[in-house]
Amino acid sequence: MNIDIRESGGEVGQAVDFALRSGETVHILHPEQIITYRGPSDGRSDRLMNVKGMYRKKKLIQADLSGPCEFTAALPPGFAVKAVELREGSDLLYDFRNIFFYSSGIEMQARILHIKNMLITKDAVKMKFSGAGTIGLLTEGAVYEAELRQSEPLYVDARSLVAYPENAKLELTVYGNTLASQHMNYQWKMTGSGTVLFHAGPKGSRLQKEMDQDHIFKRILREVIPFGGVIIK
């Protein structure tokens, strides 16, 4: 399977080209993003997903495309795809929302989260892949990785976490002094061994807004002027 990610900048969006040889299959979890297709008319087969019954009410559909064929998937502005090569023995757990595609030779299984974490993160399951092949991650911004340590915890914004080792120890928390902890999203406090994947996009729009000169000026006035929060909108 050949995958070509077309780079683009600004607010144009992005396109991903797939070329499958005979005998190859790829599973697309966002089939509505496919905009062109070249190949036999029976080379695509859509079906309802059944992830341990967890998502049956949402009626999620995946498209199975078999080679030989070529097709292109479009991504909206702000999103990017990262192809990850999966090898035997990988124990990473992925956020279901970040899975764009996976190739043949890979099996997907659900891992149910603890009830406490479900209530806070509003997420019920993580996905684990076994086998060897390629996984496509759909993220808001570029994907980065960091190594876990057994003795020194790594704090990762819960909205940015893409994947982490199944053996990792996780705890939802905040850090810093009182003011810091009151002005941050929940963090995953993580220890263990292996690599964590996270993406850098969720806070971009807020940062861009806060970098606006007019916004900063008004924010300062609201802080220093008595009743500024009421007078200045």
mmCIF file of N, CA and C in Angstrom, residues 86-141:
data_model
loop_
_atom_site.group_PDB
_atom_site.id
_atom_site.type_symbol
_atom_site.label_atom_id
_atom_site.label_comp_id
_atom_site.label_asym_id
_atom_site.label_seq_id
_atom_site.Cartn_x
_atom_site.Cartn_y
_atom_site.Cartn_z
ATOM 1 N N LEU A 86 2.764 -0.206 12.611
ATOM 2 C CA LEU A 86 2.531 -1.050 13.777
ATOM 3 C C LEU A 86 3.291 -2.360 13.623
ATOM 4 N N ARG A 87 3.976 -2.753 14.688
ATOM 5 C CA ARG A 87 4.744 -3.998 14.682
ATOM 6 C C ARG A 87 4.190 -4.952 15.724
ATOM 7 N N GLU A 88 4.471 -6.226 15.555
ATOM 8 C CA GLU A 88 4.023 -7.236 16.501
ATOM 9 C C GLU A 88 4.509 -6.892 17.909
ATOM 10 N N GLY A 89 3.604 -7.055 18.872
ATOM 11 C CA GLY A 89 3.968 -6.793 20.257
ATOM 12 C C GLY A 89 3.666 -5.388 20.733
ATOM 13 N N SER A 90 3.167 -4.517 19.863
ATOM 14 C CA SER A 90 2.836 -3.157 20.270
ATOM 15 C C SER A 90 1.683 -3.194 21.276
ATOM 16 N N ASP A 91 1.800 -2.387 22.356
ATOM 17 C CA ASP A 91 0.752 -2.386 23.375
ATOM 18 C C ASP A 91 0.122 -1.006 23.553
ATOM 19 N N LEU A 92 0.225 -0.150 22.518
ATOM 20 C CA LEU A 92 -0.354 1.180 22.613
ATOM 21 C C LEU A 92 -1.879 1.136 22.549
ATOM 22 N N LEU A 93 -2.527 1.969 23.370
ATOM 23 C CA LEU A 93 -3.972 2.164 23.335
ATOM 24 C C LEU A 93 -4.257 3.514 22.696
ATOM 25 N N TYR A 94 -5.200 3.539 21.753
ATOM 26 C CA TYR A 94 -5.488 4.745 20.983
ATOM 27 C C TYR A 94 -6.890 5.261 21.280
ATOM 28 N N ASP A 95 -7.050 6.577 21.181
ATOM 29 C CA ASP A 95 -8.371 7.188 21.265
ATOM 30 C C ASP A 95 -9.121 6.868 19.971
ATOM 31 N N PHE A 96 -10.310 6.342 20.095
ATOM 32 C CA PHE A 96 -11.083 5.936 18.920
ATOM 33 C C PHE A 96 -11.265 7.086 17.936
ATOM 34 N N ARG A 97 -11.452 8.288 18.454
ATOM 35 C CA ARG A 97 -11.708 9.444 17.583
ATOM 36 C C ARG A 97 -10.517 9.790 16.708
ATOM 37 N N ASN A 98 -9.328 9.339 17.089
ATOM 38 C CA ASN A 98 -8.127 9.670 16.324
ATOM 39 C C ASN A 98 -7.771 8.647 15.255
ATOM 40 N N ILE A 99 -8.540 7.570 15.138
ATOM 41 C CA ILE A 99 -8.231 6.543 14.141
ATOM 42 C C ILE A 99 -8.895 6.897 12.819
ATOM 43 N N PHE A 100 -8.088 7.103 11.785
ATOM 44 C CA PHE A 100 -8.611 7.428 10.456
ATOM 45 C C PHE A 100 -8.665 6.184 9.565
ATOM 46 N N PHE A 101 -7.619 5.348 9.617
ATOM 47 C CA PHE A 101 -7.631 4.112 8.844
ATOM 48 C C PHE A 101 -6.662 3.110 9.447
ATOM 49 N N TYR A 102 -6.827 1.846 9.078
ATOM 50 C CA TYR A 102 -5.824 0.829 9.404
ATOM 51 C C TYR A 102 -5.827 -0.205 8.280
ATOM 52 N N SER A 103 -4.664 -0.802 8.053
ATOM 53 C CA SER A 103 -4.488 -1.692 6.906
ATOM 54 C C SER A 103 -4.828 -3.129 7.255
ATOM 55 N N SER A 104 -4.894 -3.965 6.229
ATOM 56 C CA SER A 104 -5.121 -5.387 6.442
ATOM 57 C C SER A 104 -3.949 -5.972 7.214
ATOM 58 N N GLY A 105 -4.203 -7.044 7.943
ATOM 59 C CA GLY A 105 -3.178 -7.634 8.787
ATOM 60 C C GLY A 105 -3.200 -7.108 10.206
ATOM 61 N N ILE A 106 -4.099 -6.151 10.472
ATOM 62 C CA ILE A 106 -4.234 -5.557 11.803
ATOM 63 C C ILE A 106 -5.637 -5.830 12.337
ATOM 64 N N GLU A 107 -5.735 -6.208 13.594
ATOM 65 C CA GLU A 107 -7.018 -6.403 14.252
ATOM 66 C C GLU A 107 -7.202 -5.324 15.322
ATOM 67 N N MET A 108 -8.447 -4.844 15.442
ATOM 68 C CA MET A 108 -8.763 -3.785 16.391
ATOM 69 C C MET A 108 -9.613 -4.350 17.526
ATOM 70 N N GLN A 109 -9.217 -4.057 18.762
ATOM 71 C CA GLN A 109 -9.940 -4.513 19.934
ATOM 72 C C GLN A 109 -10.215 -3.337 20.863
ATOM 73 N N ALA A 110 -11.299 -3.427 21.636
ATOM 74 C CA ALA A 110 -11.669 -2.361 22.564
ATOM 75 C C ALA A 110 -11.170 -2.671 23.965
ATOM 76 N N ARG A 111 -10.737 -1.635 24.651
ATOM 77 C CA ARG A 111 -10.359 -1.725 26.055
ATOM 78 C C ARG A 111 -11.229 -0.733 26.830
ATOM 79 N N ILE A 112 -12.038 -1.238 27.755
ATOM 80 C CA ILE A 112 -12.969 -0.391 28.500
ATOM 81 C C ILE A 112 -12.240 0.321 29.634
ATOM 82 N N LEU A 113 -12.501 1.623 29.770
ATOM 83 C CA LEU A 113 -11.851 2.426 30.803
ATOM 84 C C LEU A 113 -12.551 2.255 32.148
ATOM 85 N N HIS A 114 -11.869 2.694 33.212
ATOM 86 C CA HIS A 114 -12.475 2.695 34.534
ATOM 87 C C HIS A 114 -13.627 3.707 34.571
ATOM 88 N N ILE A 115 -14.642 3.425 35.405
ATOM 89 C CA ILE A 115 -15.829 4.270 35.475
ATOM 90 C C ILE A 115 -15.474 5.716 35.809
ATOM 91 N N LYS A 116 -14.546 5.933 36.756
ATOM 92 C CA LYS A 116 -14.170 7.285 37.144
ATOM 93 C C LYS A 116 -13.622 8.059 35.957
ATOM 94 N N ASN A 117 -12.768 7.422 35.180
ATOM 95 C CA ASN A 117 -12.190 8.096 34.014
ATOM 96 C C ASN A 117 -13.229 8.347 32.937
ATOM 97 N N MET A 118 -14.200 7.438 32.813
ATOM 98 C CA MET A 118 -15.281 7.634 31.847
ATOM 99 C C MET A 118 -16.054 8.916 32.141
ATOM 100 N N LEU A 119 -16.402 9.121 33.424
ATOM 101 C CA LEU A 119 -17.225 10.264 33.808
ATOM 102 C C LEU A 119 -16.503 11.577 33.572
ATOM 103 N N ILE A 120 -15.197 11.601 33.809
ATOM 104 C CA ILE A 120 -14.440 12.844 33.659
ATOM 105 C C ILE A 120 -14.117 13.141 32.201
ATOM 106 N N THR A 121 -13.667 12.129 31.474
ATOM 107 C CA THR A 121 -13.234 12.341 30.088
ATOM 108 C C THR A 121 -14.356 12.164 29.072
ATOM 109 N N LYS A 122 -15.509 11.632 29.510
ATOM 110 C CA LYS A 122 -16.637 11.332 28.622
ATOM 111 C C LYS A 122 -16.209 10.394 27.494
ATOM 112 N N ASP A 123 -15.305 9.492 27.825
ATOM 113 C CA ASP A 123 -14.794 8.514 26.876
ATOM 114 C C ASP A 123 -14.914 7.148 27.510
ATOM 115 N N ALA A 124 -15.453 6.183 26.791
ATOM 116 C CA ALA A 124 -15.722 4.869 27.368
ATOM 117 C C ALA A 124 -14.644 3.844 27.066
ATOM 118 N N VAL A 125 -14.048 3.921 25.886
ATOM 119 C CA VAL A 125 -13.107 2.878 25.485
ATOM 120 C C VAL A 125 -11.871 3.461 24.815
ATOM 121 N N LYS A 126 -10.824 2.689 24.817
ATOM 122 C CA LYS A 126 -9.644 2.940 24.000
ATOM 123 C C LYS A 126 -9.488 1.748 23.067
ATOM 124 N N MET A 127 -8.778 1.962 21.964
ATOM 125 C CA MET A 127 -8.614 0.909 20.981
ATOM 126 C C MET A 127 -7.179 0.391 20.997
ATOM 127 N N LYS A 128 -7.050 -0.939 20.943
ATOM 128 C CA LYS A 128 -5.744 -1.572 20.859
ATOM 129 C C LYS A 128 -5.662 -2.359 19.562
ATOM 130 N N PHE A 129 -4.526 -2.241 18.879
ATOM 131 C CA PHE A 129 -4.320 -2.939 17.615
ATOM 132 C C PHE A 129 -3.274 -4.027 17.797
ATOM 133 N N SER A 130 -3.503 -5.133 17.140
ATOM 134 C CA SER A 130 -2.526 -6.219 17.144
ATOM 135 C C SER A 130 -2.226 -6.610 15.700
ATOM 136 N N GLY A 131 -1.031 -7.149 15.483
ATOM 137 C CA GLY A 131 -0.623 -7.512 14.140
ATOM 138 C C GLY A 131 0.422 -6.550 13.619
ATOM 139 N N ALA A 132 0.631 -6.560 12.312
ATOM 140 C CA ALA A 132 1.614 -5.685 11.674
ATOM 141 C C ALA A 132 0.976 -5.002 10.478
ATOM 142 N N GLY A 133 1.227 -3.710 10.342
ATOM 143 C CA GLY A 133 0.648 -2.947 9.236
ATOM 144 C C GLY A 133 0.744 -1.463 9.512
ATOM 145 N N THR A 134 -0.180 -0.692 8.931
ATOM 146 C CA THR A 134 -0.155 0.761 9.036
ATOM 147 C C THR A 134 -1.444 1.280 9.643
ATOM 148 N N ILE A 135 -1.309 2.236 10.566
ATOM 149 C CA ILE A 135 -2.434 2.930 11.172
ATOM 150 C C ILE A 135 -2.342 4.402 10.798
ATOM 151 N N GLY A 136 -3.466 5.002 10.457
ATOM 152 C CA GLY A 136 -3.508 6.428 10.161
ATOM 153 C C GLY A 136 -4.192 7.172 11.294
ATOM 154 N N LEU A 137 -3.483 8.128 11.897
ATOM 155 C CA LEU A 137 -4.028 8.912 12.995
ATOM 156 C C LEU A 137 -4.516 10.257 12.483
ATOM 157 N N LEU A 138 -5.739 10.606 12.846
ATOM 158 C CA LEU A 138 -6.341 11.882 12.467
ATOM 159 C C LEU A 138 -6.280 12.806 13.681
ATOM 160 N N THR A 139 -5.525 13.887 13.580
ATOM 161 C CA THR A 139 -5.307 14.753 14.728
ATOM 162 C C THR A 139 -5.447 16.215 14.353
ATOM 163 N N GLU A 140 -5.577 17.049 15.391
ATOM 164 C CA GLU A 140 -5.575 18.498 15.207
ATOM 165 C C GLU A 140 -4.156 18.989 15.450
ATOM 166 N N GLY A 141 -3.382 19.063 14.418
ATOM 167 C CA GLY A 141 -1.996 19.468 14.557
ATOM 168 C C GLY A 141 -1.049 18.288 14.482
#
